[in-house]
Amino acid sequence: MAAVEGITSFEPPRRVLMGPGPSDVHQRVLDAMARPTIGHLDPEFVRMMDELKELLRYAFRTRNQVTFPVSGPGSVGMETCFVNLVEPGDKVVVCRNGAFGGRQLENVERTGGVPVVVEDDWGTPVSLGKLEAALDANPDARILSFVHAETSTGVRSDAAEIAALAHERGALVIADTVTSLGGIPVLVDEWELDAVYSGSQKCLSCTPGLSPVTFSEAALDKVRARKTKCQSWFMDLNLVLPYWEGGARTYHHTAPVNPLYGLHEALLMLVEEGLEAAWRRHAELHAALVAGLEELGMSLLVEPAYRLPQLNAVCVPDGVDEAFVRTEALRRYGLEIGAGLGALAGKVWRIGLMGTSCTRANVDLCLEALSTLLPEAAAK
Ligand SMILES: *Cc1c(COP(=O)(O)O)cnc(C)c1O
């Protein structure tokens, strides 16, 4: 018993979140989540979910019937796409130019798919030439997967061109838009992406734990025609399609009721701002951040043409203790910036400008913190 004595309610500190996610959650979203929990089959909840589906279609720029938030973080949305679309023996071309492409490869292996990896250096986009060669060498490939916005490096790949190359050869396209959705254009219908997953906590600025997904008719045809059962019960689309296609609203799992209120509110805020205006805000404040970083003598990892406005991989200057800067930014400024991941650990900081975190005040705070901490970190 003694071990729990002295434990009181948890009061998180105030932070400014400028890392690779989660981003700052607006008070409106937090307030929405604090509203009374109702039953997930309550007609009023079902009505809210119908609106949520419309709001997600707006964000994804799609008319896809099957567009909904998976109950789970972005990683669960990812698995939902792979376990449903990939059947044992299916050949899948996987583009890997960072950590999240590596996870897609893991998924293909675990679902019994036969991967063909198109490898590009961290910090560069998916090479269309290499991809075309891989597709031509593997005309039996059924699926292609890629990461639109590589959060490990800050690189944007050309989703429209990648999807076009796959479709010319009859392959379906799985796209990771976890970091792109809401920050840069994600045009699901125009680009004809087939299975798309995202996350609630990056540019949508809801709390972590929900993963918006959307599926084209071609993707659903493949799922419906499976010869083997989906290896996951929870993620098996064939079990939830009736719900999302407007049929019976029956029990599959208990929906995370309050987080879904939050996502509804976050998407409503995106509609109020306007998707194009949100993309513009990310682009403009990214430009302001980069200008300030360059004034401080710093450079970015990625070529300007492929930079993500919402995730800036900033090279750690020689002789600077990068961990000191992050630790002191958090301690003195309440400011979280991200460390490098995998191959870039210790080499870059990842400064996020995602959703609600993407403000002029935050850009200024980050530049102020860096201008103070960099000289200290270099002198150590
Ligand atoms: C964050 C992220 C994920 C995983 O999302 P989680 O919510 O952490 O599971 C997947 N892909 C990309 C590109 C991401 O940035």
Coordinates of C-alpha atoms and ligand atoms in Angstrom, one line a residue:
M1 CA 0.0 0.0 0.0
A2 CA 2.7 2.4 0.9
A3 CA 3.9 2.7 -2.7
V4 CA 0.8 4.7 -3.8
E5 CA 0.8 7.1 -0.9
G6 CA 1.7 10.6 -2.0
I7 CA 0.5 10.1 -5.6
T8 CA -1.9 12.9 -6.6
S9 CA -3.6 13.9 -9.8
F10 CA -1.1 14.4 -12.7
E11 CA -0.7 18.0 -13.8
P12 CA 1.3 18.1 -17.0
P13 CA 3.6 21.1 -17.5
R14 CA 2.8 23.7 -20.2
R15 CA 4.9 23.0 -23.3
V16 CA 5.2 24.3 -26.8
L17 CA 5.4 21.2 -29.0
M18 CA 7.7 21.7 -32.0
G19 CA 8.9 18.2 -32.5
P20 CA 7.9 15.4 -34.9
G21 CA 4.5 15.1 -33.1
P22 CA 2.4 15.3 -31.1
S23 CA 1.7 19.0 -31.9
D24 CA 0.0 21.5 -29.6
V25 CA -3.7 20.6 -29.1
H26 CA -6.0 23.7 -29.1
Q27 CA -8.1 24.3 -26.0
R28 CA -11.2 23.9 -28.2
V29 CA -10.2 20.4 -28.9
L30 CA -9.4 19.6 -25.3
D31 CA -12.7 21.1 -24.2
A32 CA -14.5 18.9 -26.8
M33 CA -12.9 15.9 -25.3
A34 CA -14.0 16.8 -21.8
R35 CA -17.7 16.6 -22.8
P36 CA -19.9 13.8 -21.4
T37 CA -19.1 10.3 -22.6
I38 CA -22.2 8.7 -24.3
G39 CA -22.7 5.2 -25.7
H40 CA -20.9 4.6 -29.0
L41 CA -24.1 3.2 -30.5
D42 CA -26.2 6.2 -29.2
P43 CA -27.9 7.8 -32.2
E44 CA -26.3 11.1 -31.4
F45 CA -22.9 9.5 -31.4
V46 CA -23.6 7.9 -34.7
R47 CA -24.7 11.2 -36.1
M48 CA -21.4 12.8 -34.9
M49 CA -19.5 9.9 -36.6
D50 CA -21.3 10.6 -39.9
E51 CA -20.1 14.2 -39.7
L52 CA -16.6 13.0 -38.8
K53 CA -16.6 11.0 -42.0
E54 CA -17.5 14.0 -44.0
L55 CA -14.9 16.1 -42.3
L56 CA -12.2 13.5 -43.1
R57 CA -13.3 13.4 -46.7
Y58 CA -12.8 17.1 -46.8
A59 CA -9.3 16.8 -45.3
F60 CA -8.3 13.9 -47.6
R61 CA -9.9 15.6 -50.7
T62 CA -11.8 12.4 -51.5
R63 CA -15.3 11.1 -52.2
N64 CA -14.3 7.6 -50.9
Q65 CA -17.2 6.0 -49.1
V66 CA -14.8 4.1 -46.8
T67 CA -13.1 7.0 -45.0
F68 CA -12.9 6.7 -41.2
P69 CA -10.6 7.0 -38.1
V70 CA -9.1 3.7 -37.0
S71 CA -9.1 3.4 -33.2
G72 CA -5.3 3.5 -32.7
P73 CA -2.3 5.6 -33.5
G74 CA -0.9 6.1 -37.0
S75 CA 0.9 2.8 -36.7
V76 CA -2.5 1.0 -36.5
G77 CA -3.7 2.8 -39.6
M78 CA -0.6 1.7 -41.3
E79 CA -1.1 -1.9 -40.3
T80 CA -4.8 -1.7 -41.3
C81 CA -3.7 -0.9 -44.8
F82 CA -1.0 -3.6 -45.1
V83 CA -2.8 -6.5 -43.4
N84 CA -5.9 -6.0 -45.6
L85 CA -4.3 -5.3 -48.9
V86 CA -1.3 -7.6 -48.8
E87 CA -2.1 -11.3 -49.1
P88 CA 0.7 -13.9 -48.6
G89 CA 2.7 -14.1 -51.9
D90 CA 1.7 -10.7 -53.1
K91 CA 4.6 -8.8 -54.5
V92 CA 4.9 -5.3 -53.0
V93 CA 7.3 -2.5 -54.2
V94 CA 8.3 -0.6 -51.0
C95 CA 10.0 2.8 -51.3
R96 CA 12.3 3.3 -48.4
N97 CA 14.0 6.7 -47.9
G98 CA 13.7 7.0 -44.2
A99 CA 12.5 5.3 -41.0
F100 CA 8.8 5.1 -41.9
G101 CA 9.5 3.4 -45.2
G102 CA 11.4 0.9 -43.2
R103 CA 8.3 0.2 -41.1
Q104 CA 6.3 -0.3 -44.3
L105 CA 8.8 -3.0 -45.3
E106 CA 8.4 -4.7 -41.9
N107 CA 4.6 -4.8 -42.6
V108 CA 5.1 -6.4 -46.0
E109 CA 7.4 -9.0 -44.5
R110 CA 5.0 -9.8 -41.6
T111 CA 1.9 -10.1 -43.8
G112 CA 3.7 -12.7 -46.0
G113 CA 4.2 -10.3 -49.0
V114 CA 7.2 -10.5 -51.2
P115 CA 8.9 -7.1 -50.9
V116 CA 10.9 -5.3 -53.6
V117 CA 12.7 -2.4 -52.0
V118 CA 13.4 0.8 -53.8
E119 CA 16.1 2.4 -51.6
D120 CA 17.0 6.1 -51.5
D121 CA 19.3 8.0 -49.1
W122 CA 17.9 9.5 -46.0
G123 CA 17.2 13.2 -46.8
T124 CA 16.3 12.6 -50.5
P125 CA 12.9 11.9 -52.0
V126 CA 11.9 8.6 -53.7
S127 CA 13.7 8.5 -57.0
L128 CA 11.1 8.2 -59.8
G129 CA 13.7 6.7 -62.1
K130 CA 14.6 3.9 -59.6
L131 CA 11.0 3.3 -58.9
E132 CA 10.1 3.0 -62.6
A133 CA 13.0 0.5 -63.1
A134 CA 11.8 -1.6 -60.2
L135 CA 8.2 -1.6 -61.5
D136 CA 9.4 -2.6 -65.0
A137 CA 11.6 -5.4 -63.5
N138 CA 8.6 -6.7 -61.5
P139 CA 5.5 -6.5 -63.7
D140 CA 3.7 -8.9 -61.3
A141 CA 3.9 -6.4 -58.4
R142 CA 0.3 -5.9 -57.1
I143 CA 1.0 -3.1 -54.7
L144 CA 3.4 -0.1 -54.3
S145 CA 3.8 1.7 -50.9
F146 CA 5.6 4.9 -50.1
V147 CA 5.7 7.6 -47.4
H148 CA 4.5 11.0 -48.7
A149 CA 6.1 13.0 -45.9
E150 CA 9.1 11.3 -44.2
T151 CA 9.1 12.6 -40.7
S152 CA 12.5 11.1 -40.0
T153 CA 14.1 13.3 -42.6
G154 CA 11.8 16.2 -43.5
V155 CA 11.4 15.1 -47.1
R156 CA 8.4 15.3 -49.4
S157 CA 8.1 12.7 -52.2
D158 CA 6.1 13.3 -55.4
A159 CA 2.9 11.4 -54.6
A160 CA 1.2 12.2 -57.9
E161 CA 4.1 10.9 -60.0
I162 CA 4.6 7.9 -57.8
A163 CA 1.0 6.9 -58.0
A164 CA 0.9 7.4 -61.7
L165 CA 3.8 5.1 -62.3
A166 CA 2.1 2.4 -60.2
H167 CA -1.3 2.7 -61.9
E168 CA 0.2 2.6 -65.4
R169 CA 1.3 -0.9 -64.4
G170 CA -1.8 -2.0 -62.6
A171 CA -0.5 -1.8 -59.0
L172 CA -2.5 -0.4 -56.1
V173 CA -0.9 2.4 -54.1
I174 CA -0.6 2.5 -50.3
A175 CA 0.4 6.0 -49.0
D176 CA 1.6 7.1 -45.6
T177 CA 0.2 10.7 -45.1
V178 CA 0.6 10.8 -41.3
T179 CA 2.6 14.0 -41.3
S180 CA 1.4 15.4 -44.6
L181 CA -2.4 15.6 -44.0
G182 CA -3.4 19.1 -43.1
G183 CA 0.1 20.6 -43.7
I184 CA 0.6 20.2 -47.4
P185 CA -1.7 19.1 -50.2
V186 CA -2.9 15.4 -50.0
L187 CA -5.2 15.0 -53.0
V188 CA -6.4 11.4 -52.6
D189 CA -8.9 11.4 -55.5
E190 CA -6.8 13.5 -57.9
W191 CA -3.8 11.4 -57.3
E192 CA -5.9 8.2 -57.2
L193 CA -4.3 6.9 -54.0
D194 CA -5.8 3.5 -53.0
A195 CA -5.2 3.0 -49.4
V196 CA -4.1 6.0 -47.3
Y197 CA -3.4 6.3 -43.6
S198 CA -2.7 9.3 -41.4
G199 CA -2.5 10.3 -37.8
S200 CA -4.5 12.6 -35.5
Q201 CA -1.6 14.2 -33.7
K202 CA 0.6 15.8 -36.4
C203 CA -0.9 18.6 -38.6
L204 CA -4.5 17.8 -37.5
S205 CA -3.4 18.7 -33.9
C206 CA -5.7 16.4 -32.1
T207 CA -4.4 14.1 -29.3
P208 CA -2.5 11.0 -30.4
G209 CA -4.3 7.7 -30.8
L210 CA -6.5 8.0 -33.9
S211 CA -5.6 7.2 -37.4
P212 CA -7.7 8.5 -40.3
V213 CA -7.8 6.1 -43.3
T214 CA -9.4 6.1 -46.7
F215 CA -9.8 3.4 -49.3
S216 CA -10.6 3.5 -53.0
E217 CA -13.1 1.1 -54.7
A218 CA -10.2 -0.7 -56.3
A219 CA -8.6 -1.3 -52.9
L220 CA -11.8 -2.5 -51.4
D221 CA -12.3 -4.9 -54.4
K222 CA -9.0 -6.5 -53.5
V223 CA -9.9 -6.7 -49.9
R224 CA -13.3 -8.3 -50.7
A225 CA -11.7 -10.8 -53.0
R226 CA -9.1 -12.1 -50.5
K227 CA -8.6 -15.8 -50.6
T228 CA -7.1 -15.9 -47.1
K229 CA -8.6 -14.4 -43.9
C230 CA -6.9 -11.1 -42.8
Q231 CA -4.4 -12.1 -40.1
S232 CA -5.7 -9.5 -37.7
W233 CA -9.2 -9.7 -36.3
F234 CA -9.2 -6.1 -35.0
M235 CA -8.1 -4.6 -38.3
D236 CA -10.0 -6.8 -40.7
L237 CA -11.8 -4.4 -42.9
N238 CA -14.3 -7.0 -44.0
L239 CA -15.7 -6.9 -40.4
V240 CA -16.1 -3.1 -40.3
L241 CA -17.1 -2.3 -43.9
P242 CA -20.9 -2.7 -43.2
Y243 CA -20.6 0.0 -40.5
W244 CA -18.7 2.5 -42.7
E245 CA -20.6 1.8 -45.9
G246 CA -23.8 3.0 -44.1
G247 CA -25.2 -0.4 -43.1
A248 CA -25.9 -1.8 -39.7
R249 CA -24.3 0.1 -36.8
T250 CA -23.4 -2.9 -34.7
Y251 CA -20.8 -3.6 -32.1
H252 CA -17.3 -4.4 -33.4
H253 CA -15.2 -2.7 -30.6
T254 CA -16.0 0.1 -28.2
A255 CA -15.1 3.3 -30.1
P256 CA -12.8 5.7 -28.2
V257 CA -15.7 8.1 -27.7
N258 CA -14.1 11.2 -26.3
P259 CA -11.0 11.3 -28.5
L260 CA -13.4 11.1 -31.5
Y261 CA -15.1 14.3 -30.2
G262 CA -11.7 15.8 -30.2
L263 CA -10.9 14.8 -33.8
H264 CA -14.3 16.1 -34.9
E265 CA -13.5 19.5 -33.3
A266 CA -9.9 19.6 -34.8
L267 CA -11.3 18.9 -38.3
L268 CA -14.0 21.5 -37.8
M269 CA -11.2 24.0 -37.0
L270 CA -9.5 23.0 -40.2
V271 CA -12.7 23.6 -42.2
E272 CA -13.1 27.0 -40.6
E273 CA -9.6 28.0 -41.5
G274 CA -9.8 26.3 -44.9
L275 CA -7.5 23.6 -46.2
E276 CA -5.7 25.9 -48.6
A277 CA -5.2 28.5 -46.0
A278 CA -3.7 25.9 -43.7
W279 CA -1.3 24.8 -46.4
R280 CA -0.3 28.5 -47.0
R281 CA 0.2 29.1 -43.2
H282 CA 2.6 26.1 -43.0
A283 CA 4.5 27.3 -46.1
E284 CA 4.8 30.9 -44.9
L285 CA 5.9 30.1 -41.4
H286 CA 8.4 27.5 -42.7
A287 CA 9.9 30.2 -44.8
A288 CA 10.2 32.5 -41.8
L289 CA 11.8 29.7 -39.7
V290 CA 14.3 28.8 -42.4
A291 CA 15.3 32.5 -42.8
G292 CA 15.8 32.8 -39.1
L293 CA 17.8 29.6 -38.9
E294 CA 20.0 30.7 -41.8
E295 CA 20.6 34.1 -40.0
L296 CA 21.9 32.0 -37.1
G297 CA 24.3 30.3 -39.5
M298 CA 22.4 27.0 -39.6
S299 CA 21.4 24.9 -42.6
L300 CA 18.8 22.3 -43.4
L301 CA 19.4 18.7 -44.4
V302 CA 17.0 18.7 -47.4
E303 CA 17.2 20.5 -50.7
P304 CA 14.6 23.3 -50.9
A305 CA 12.5 21.6 -53.5
Y306 CA 11.8 18.6 -51.3
R307 CA 11.4 20.2 -47.9
L308 CA 8.4 19.7 -45.8
P309 CA 7.2 22.9 -44.2
Q310 CA 5.9 21.1 -41.2
L311 CA 9.1 19.1 -40.4
N312 CA 12.4 20.8 -40.6
A313 CA 15.6 18.7 -40.3
V314 CA 18.2 21.2 -39.1
C315 CA 21.9 20.1 -39.3
V316 CA 23.6 20.3 -35.9
P317 CA 26.6 22.6 -36.3
D318 CA 30.0 21.1 -35.7
G319 CA 31.1 21.1 -32.1
V320 CA 27.6 21.7 -30.8
D321 CA 26.2 19.4 -28.1
E322 CA 22.8 18.7 -29.6
A323 CA 21.3 17.0 -26.6
F324 CA 22.2 20.0 -24.4
V325 CA 20.2 22.3 -26.7
R326 CA 17.1 20.1 -26.6
T327 CA 17.3 19.6 -22.8
E328 CA 17.8 23.3 -22.1
A329 CA 15.1 24.3 -24.6
L330 CA 12.6 22.2 -22.7
R331 CA 13.8 23.3 -19.2
R332 CA 14.1 27.0 -19.8
Y333 CA 11.6 27.7 -22.6
G334 CA 9.1 24.8 -22.2
L335 CA 9.9 24.2 -25.8
E336 CA 10.1 20.6 -27.3
I337 CA 12.1 20.0 -30.4
G338 CA 12.9 16.6 -31.8
A339 CA 16.1 14.6 -32.0
G340 CA 17.4 12.9 -35.1
L341 CA 16.1 9.3 -35.7
G342 CA 18.0 6.3 -36.9
A343 CA 20.8 7.2 -39.4
L344 CA 20.4 10.9 -38.4
A345 CA 20.6 10.5 -34.6
G346 CA 22.9 13.2 -33.2
K347 CA 23.2 14.8 -36.7
V348 CA 20.0 16.8 -36.9
W349 CA 17.2 18.4 -34.8
R350 CA 13.7 17.9 -36.1
I351 CA 11.7 21.1 -35.7
G352 CA 8.1 20.7 -36.3
L353 CA 5.6 23.3 -37.4
M354 CA 2.5 21.2 -37.4
G355 CA -1.1 22.4 -37.2
T356 CA -1.8 24.4 -34.0
S357 CA 2.0 24.6 -33.3
C358 CA 2.5 26.4 -36.6
T359 CA 2.4 30.0 -35.4
R360 CA 4.6 33.1 -35.8
A361 CA 4.9 33.2 -32.0
N362 CA 6.3 29.7 -31.9
V363 CA 8.8 30.4 -34.8
D364 CA 10.0 33.4 -32.8
L365 CA 10.3 31.4 -29.6
C366 CA 12.3 28.7 -31.3
L367 CA 14.7 31.2 -32.9
E368 CA 15.1 33.0 -29.6
A369 CA 15.9 29.7 -27.8
L370 CA 18.4 28.6 -30.4
S371 CA 20.2 32.0 -30.5
T372 CA 20.7 31.8 -26.8
L373 CA 21.5 28.1 -26.5
L374 CA 23.7 27.6 -29.5
P375 CA 26.7 29.7 -28.2
E376 CA 26.4 28.0 -24.8
A377 CA 26.3 24.5 -26.5
A378 CA 29.3 25.3 -28.6
A379 CA 31.3 26.6 -25.6
K380 CA 30.8 23.4 -23.7
Ligands
LIG1 C1 4.3 9.6 -36.6 C2 4.3 8.8 -37.9 C3 3.8 7.5 -38.0 C4 3.3 6.7 -36.8 O1 2.2 7.3 -36.2 P1 2.0 7.0 -34.6 O2 0.8 7.8 -34.3 O3 3.2 7.4 -33.9 O4 1.8 5.5 -34.5 C5 3.8 6.9 -39.2 N1 4.3 7.5 -40.3 C6 4.8 8.7 -40.3 C7 5.4 9.3 -41.5 C8 4.8 9.4 -39.1 O5 5.4 10.6 -39.0

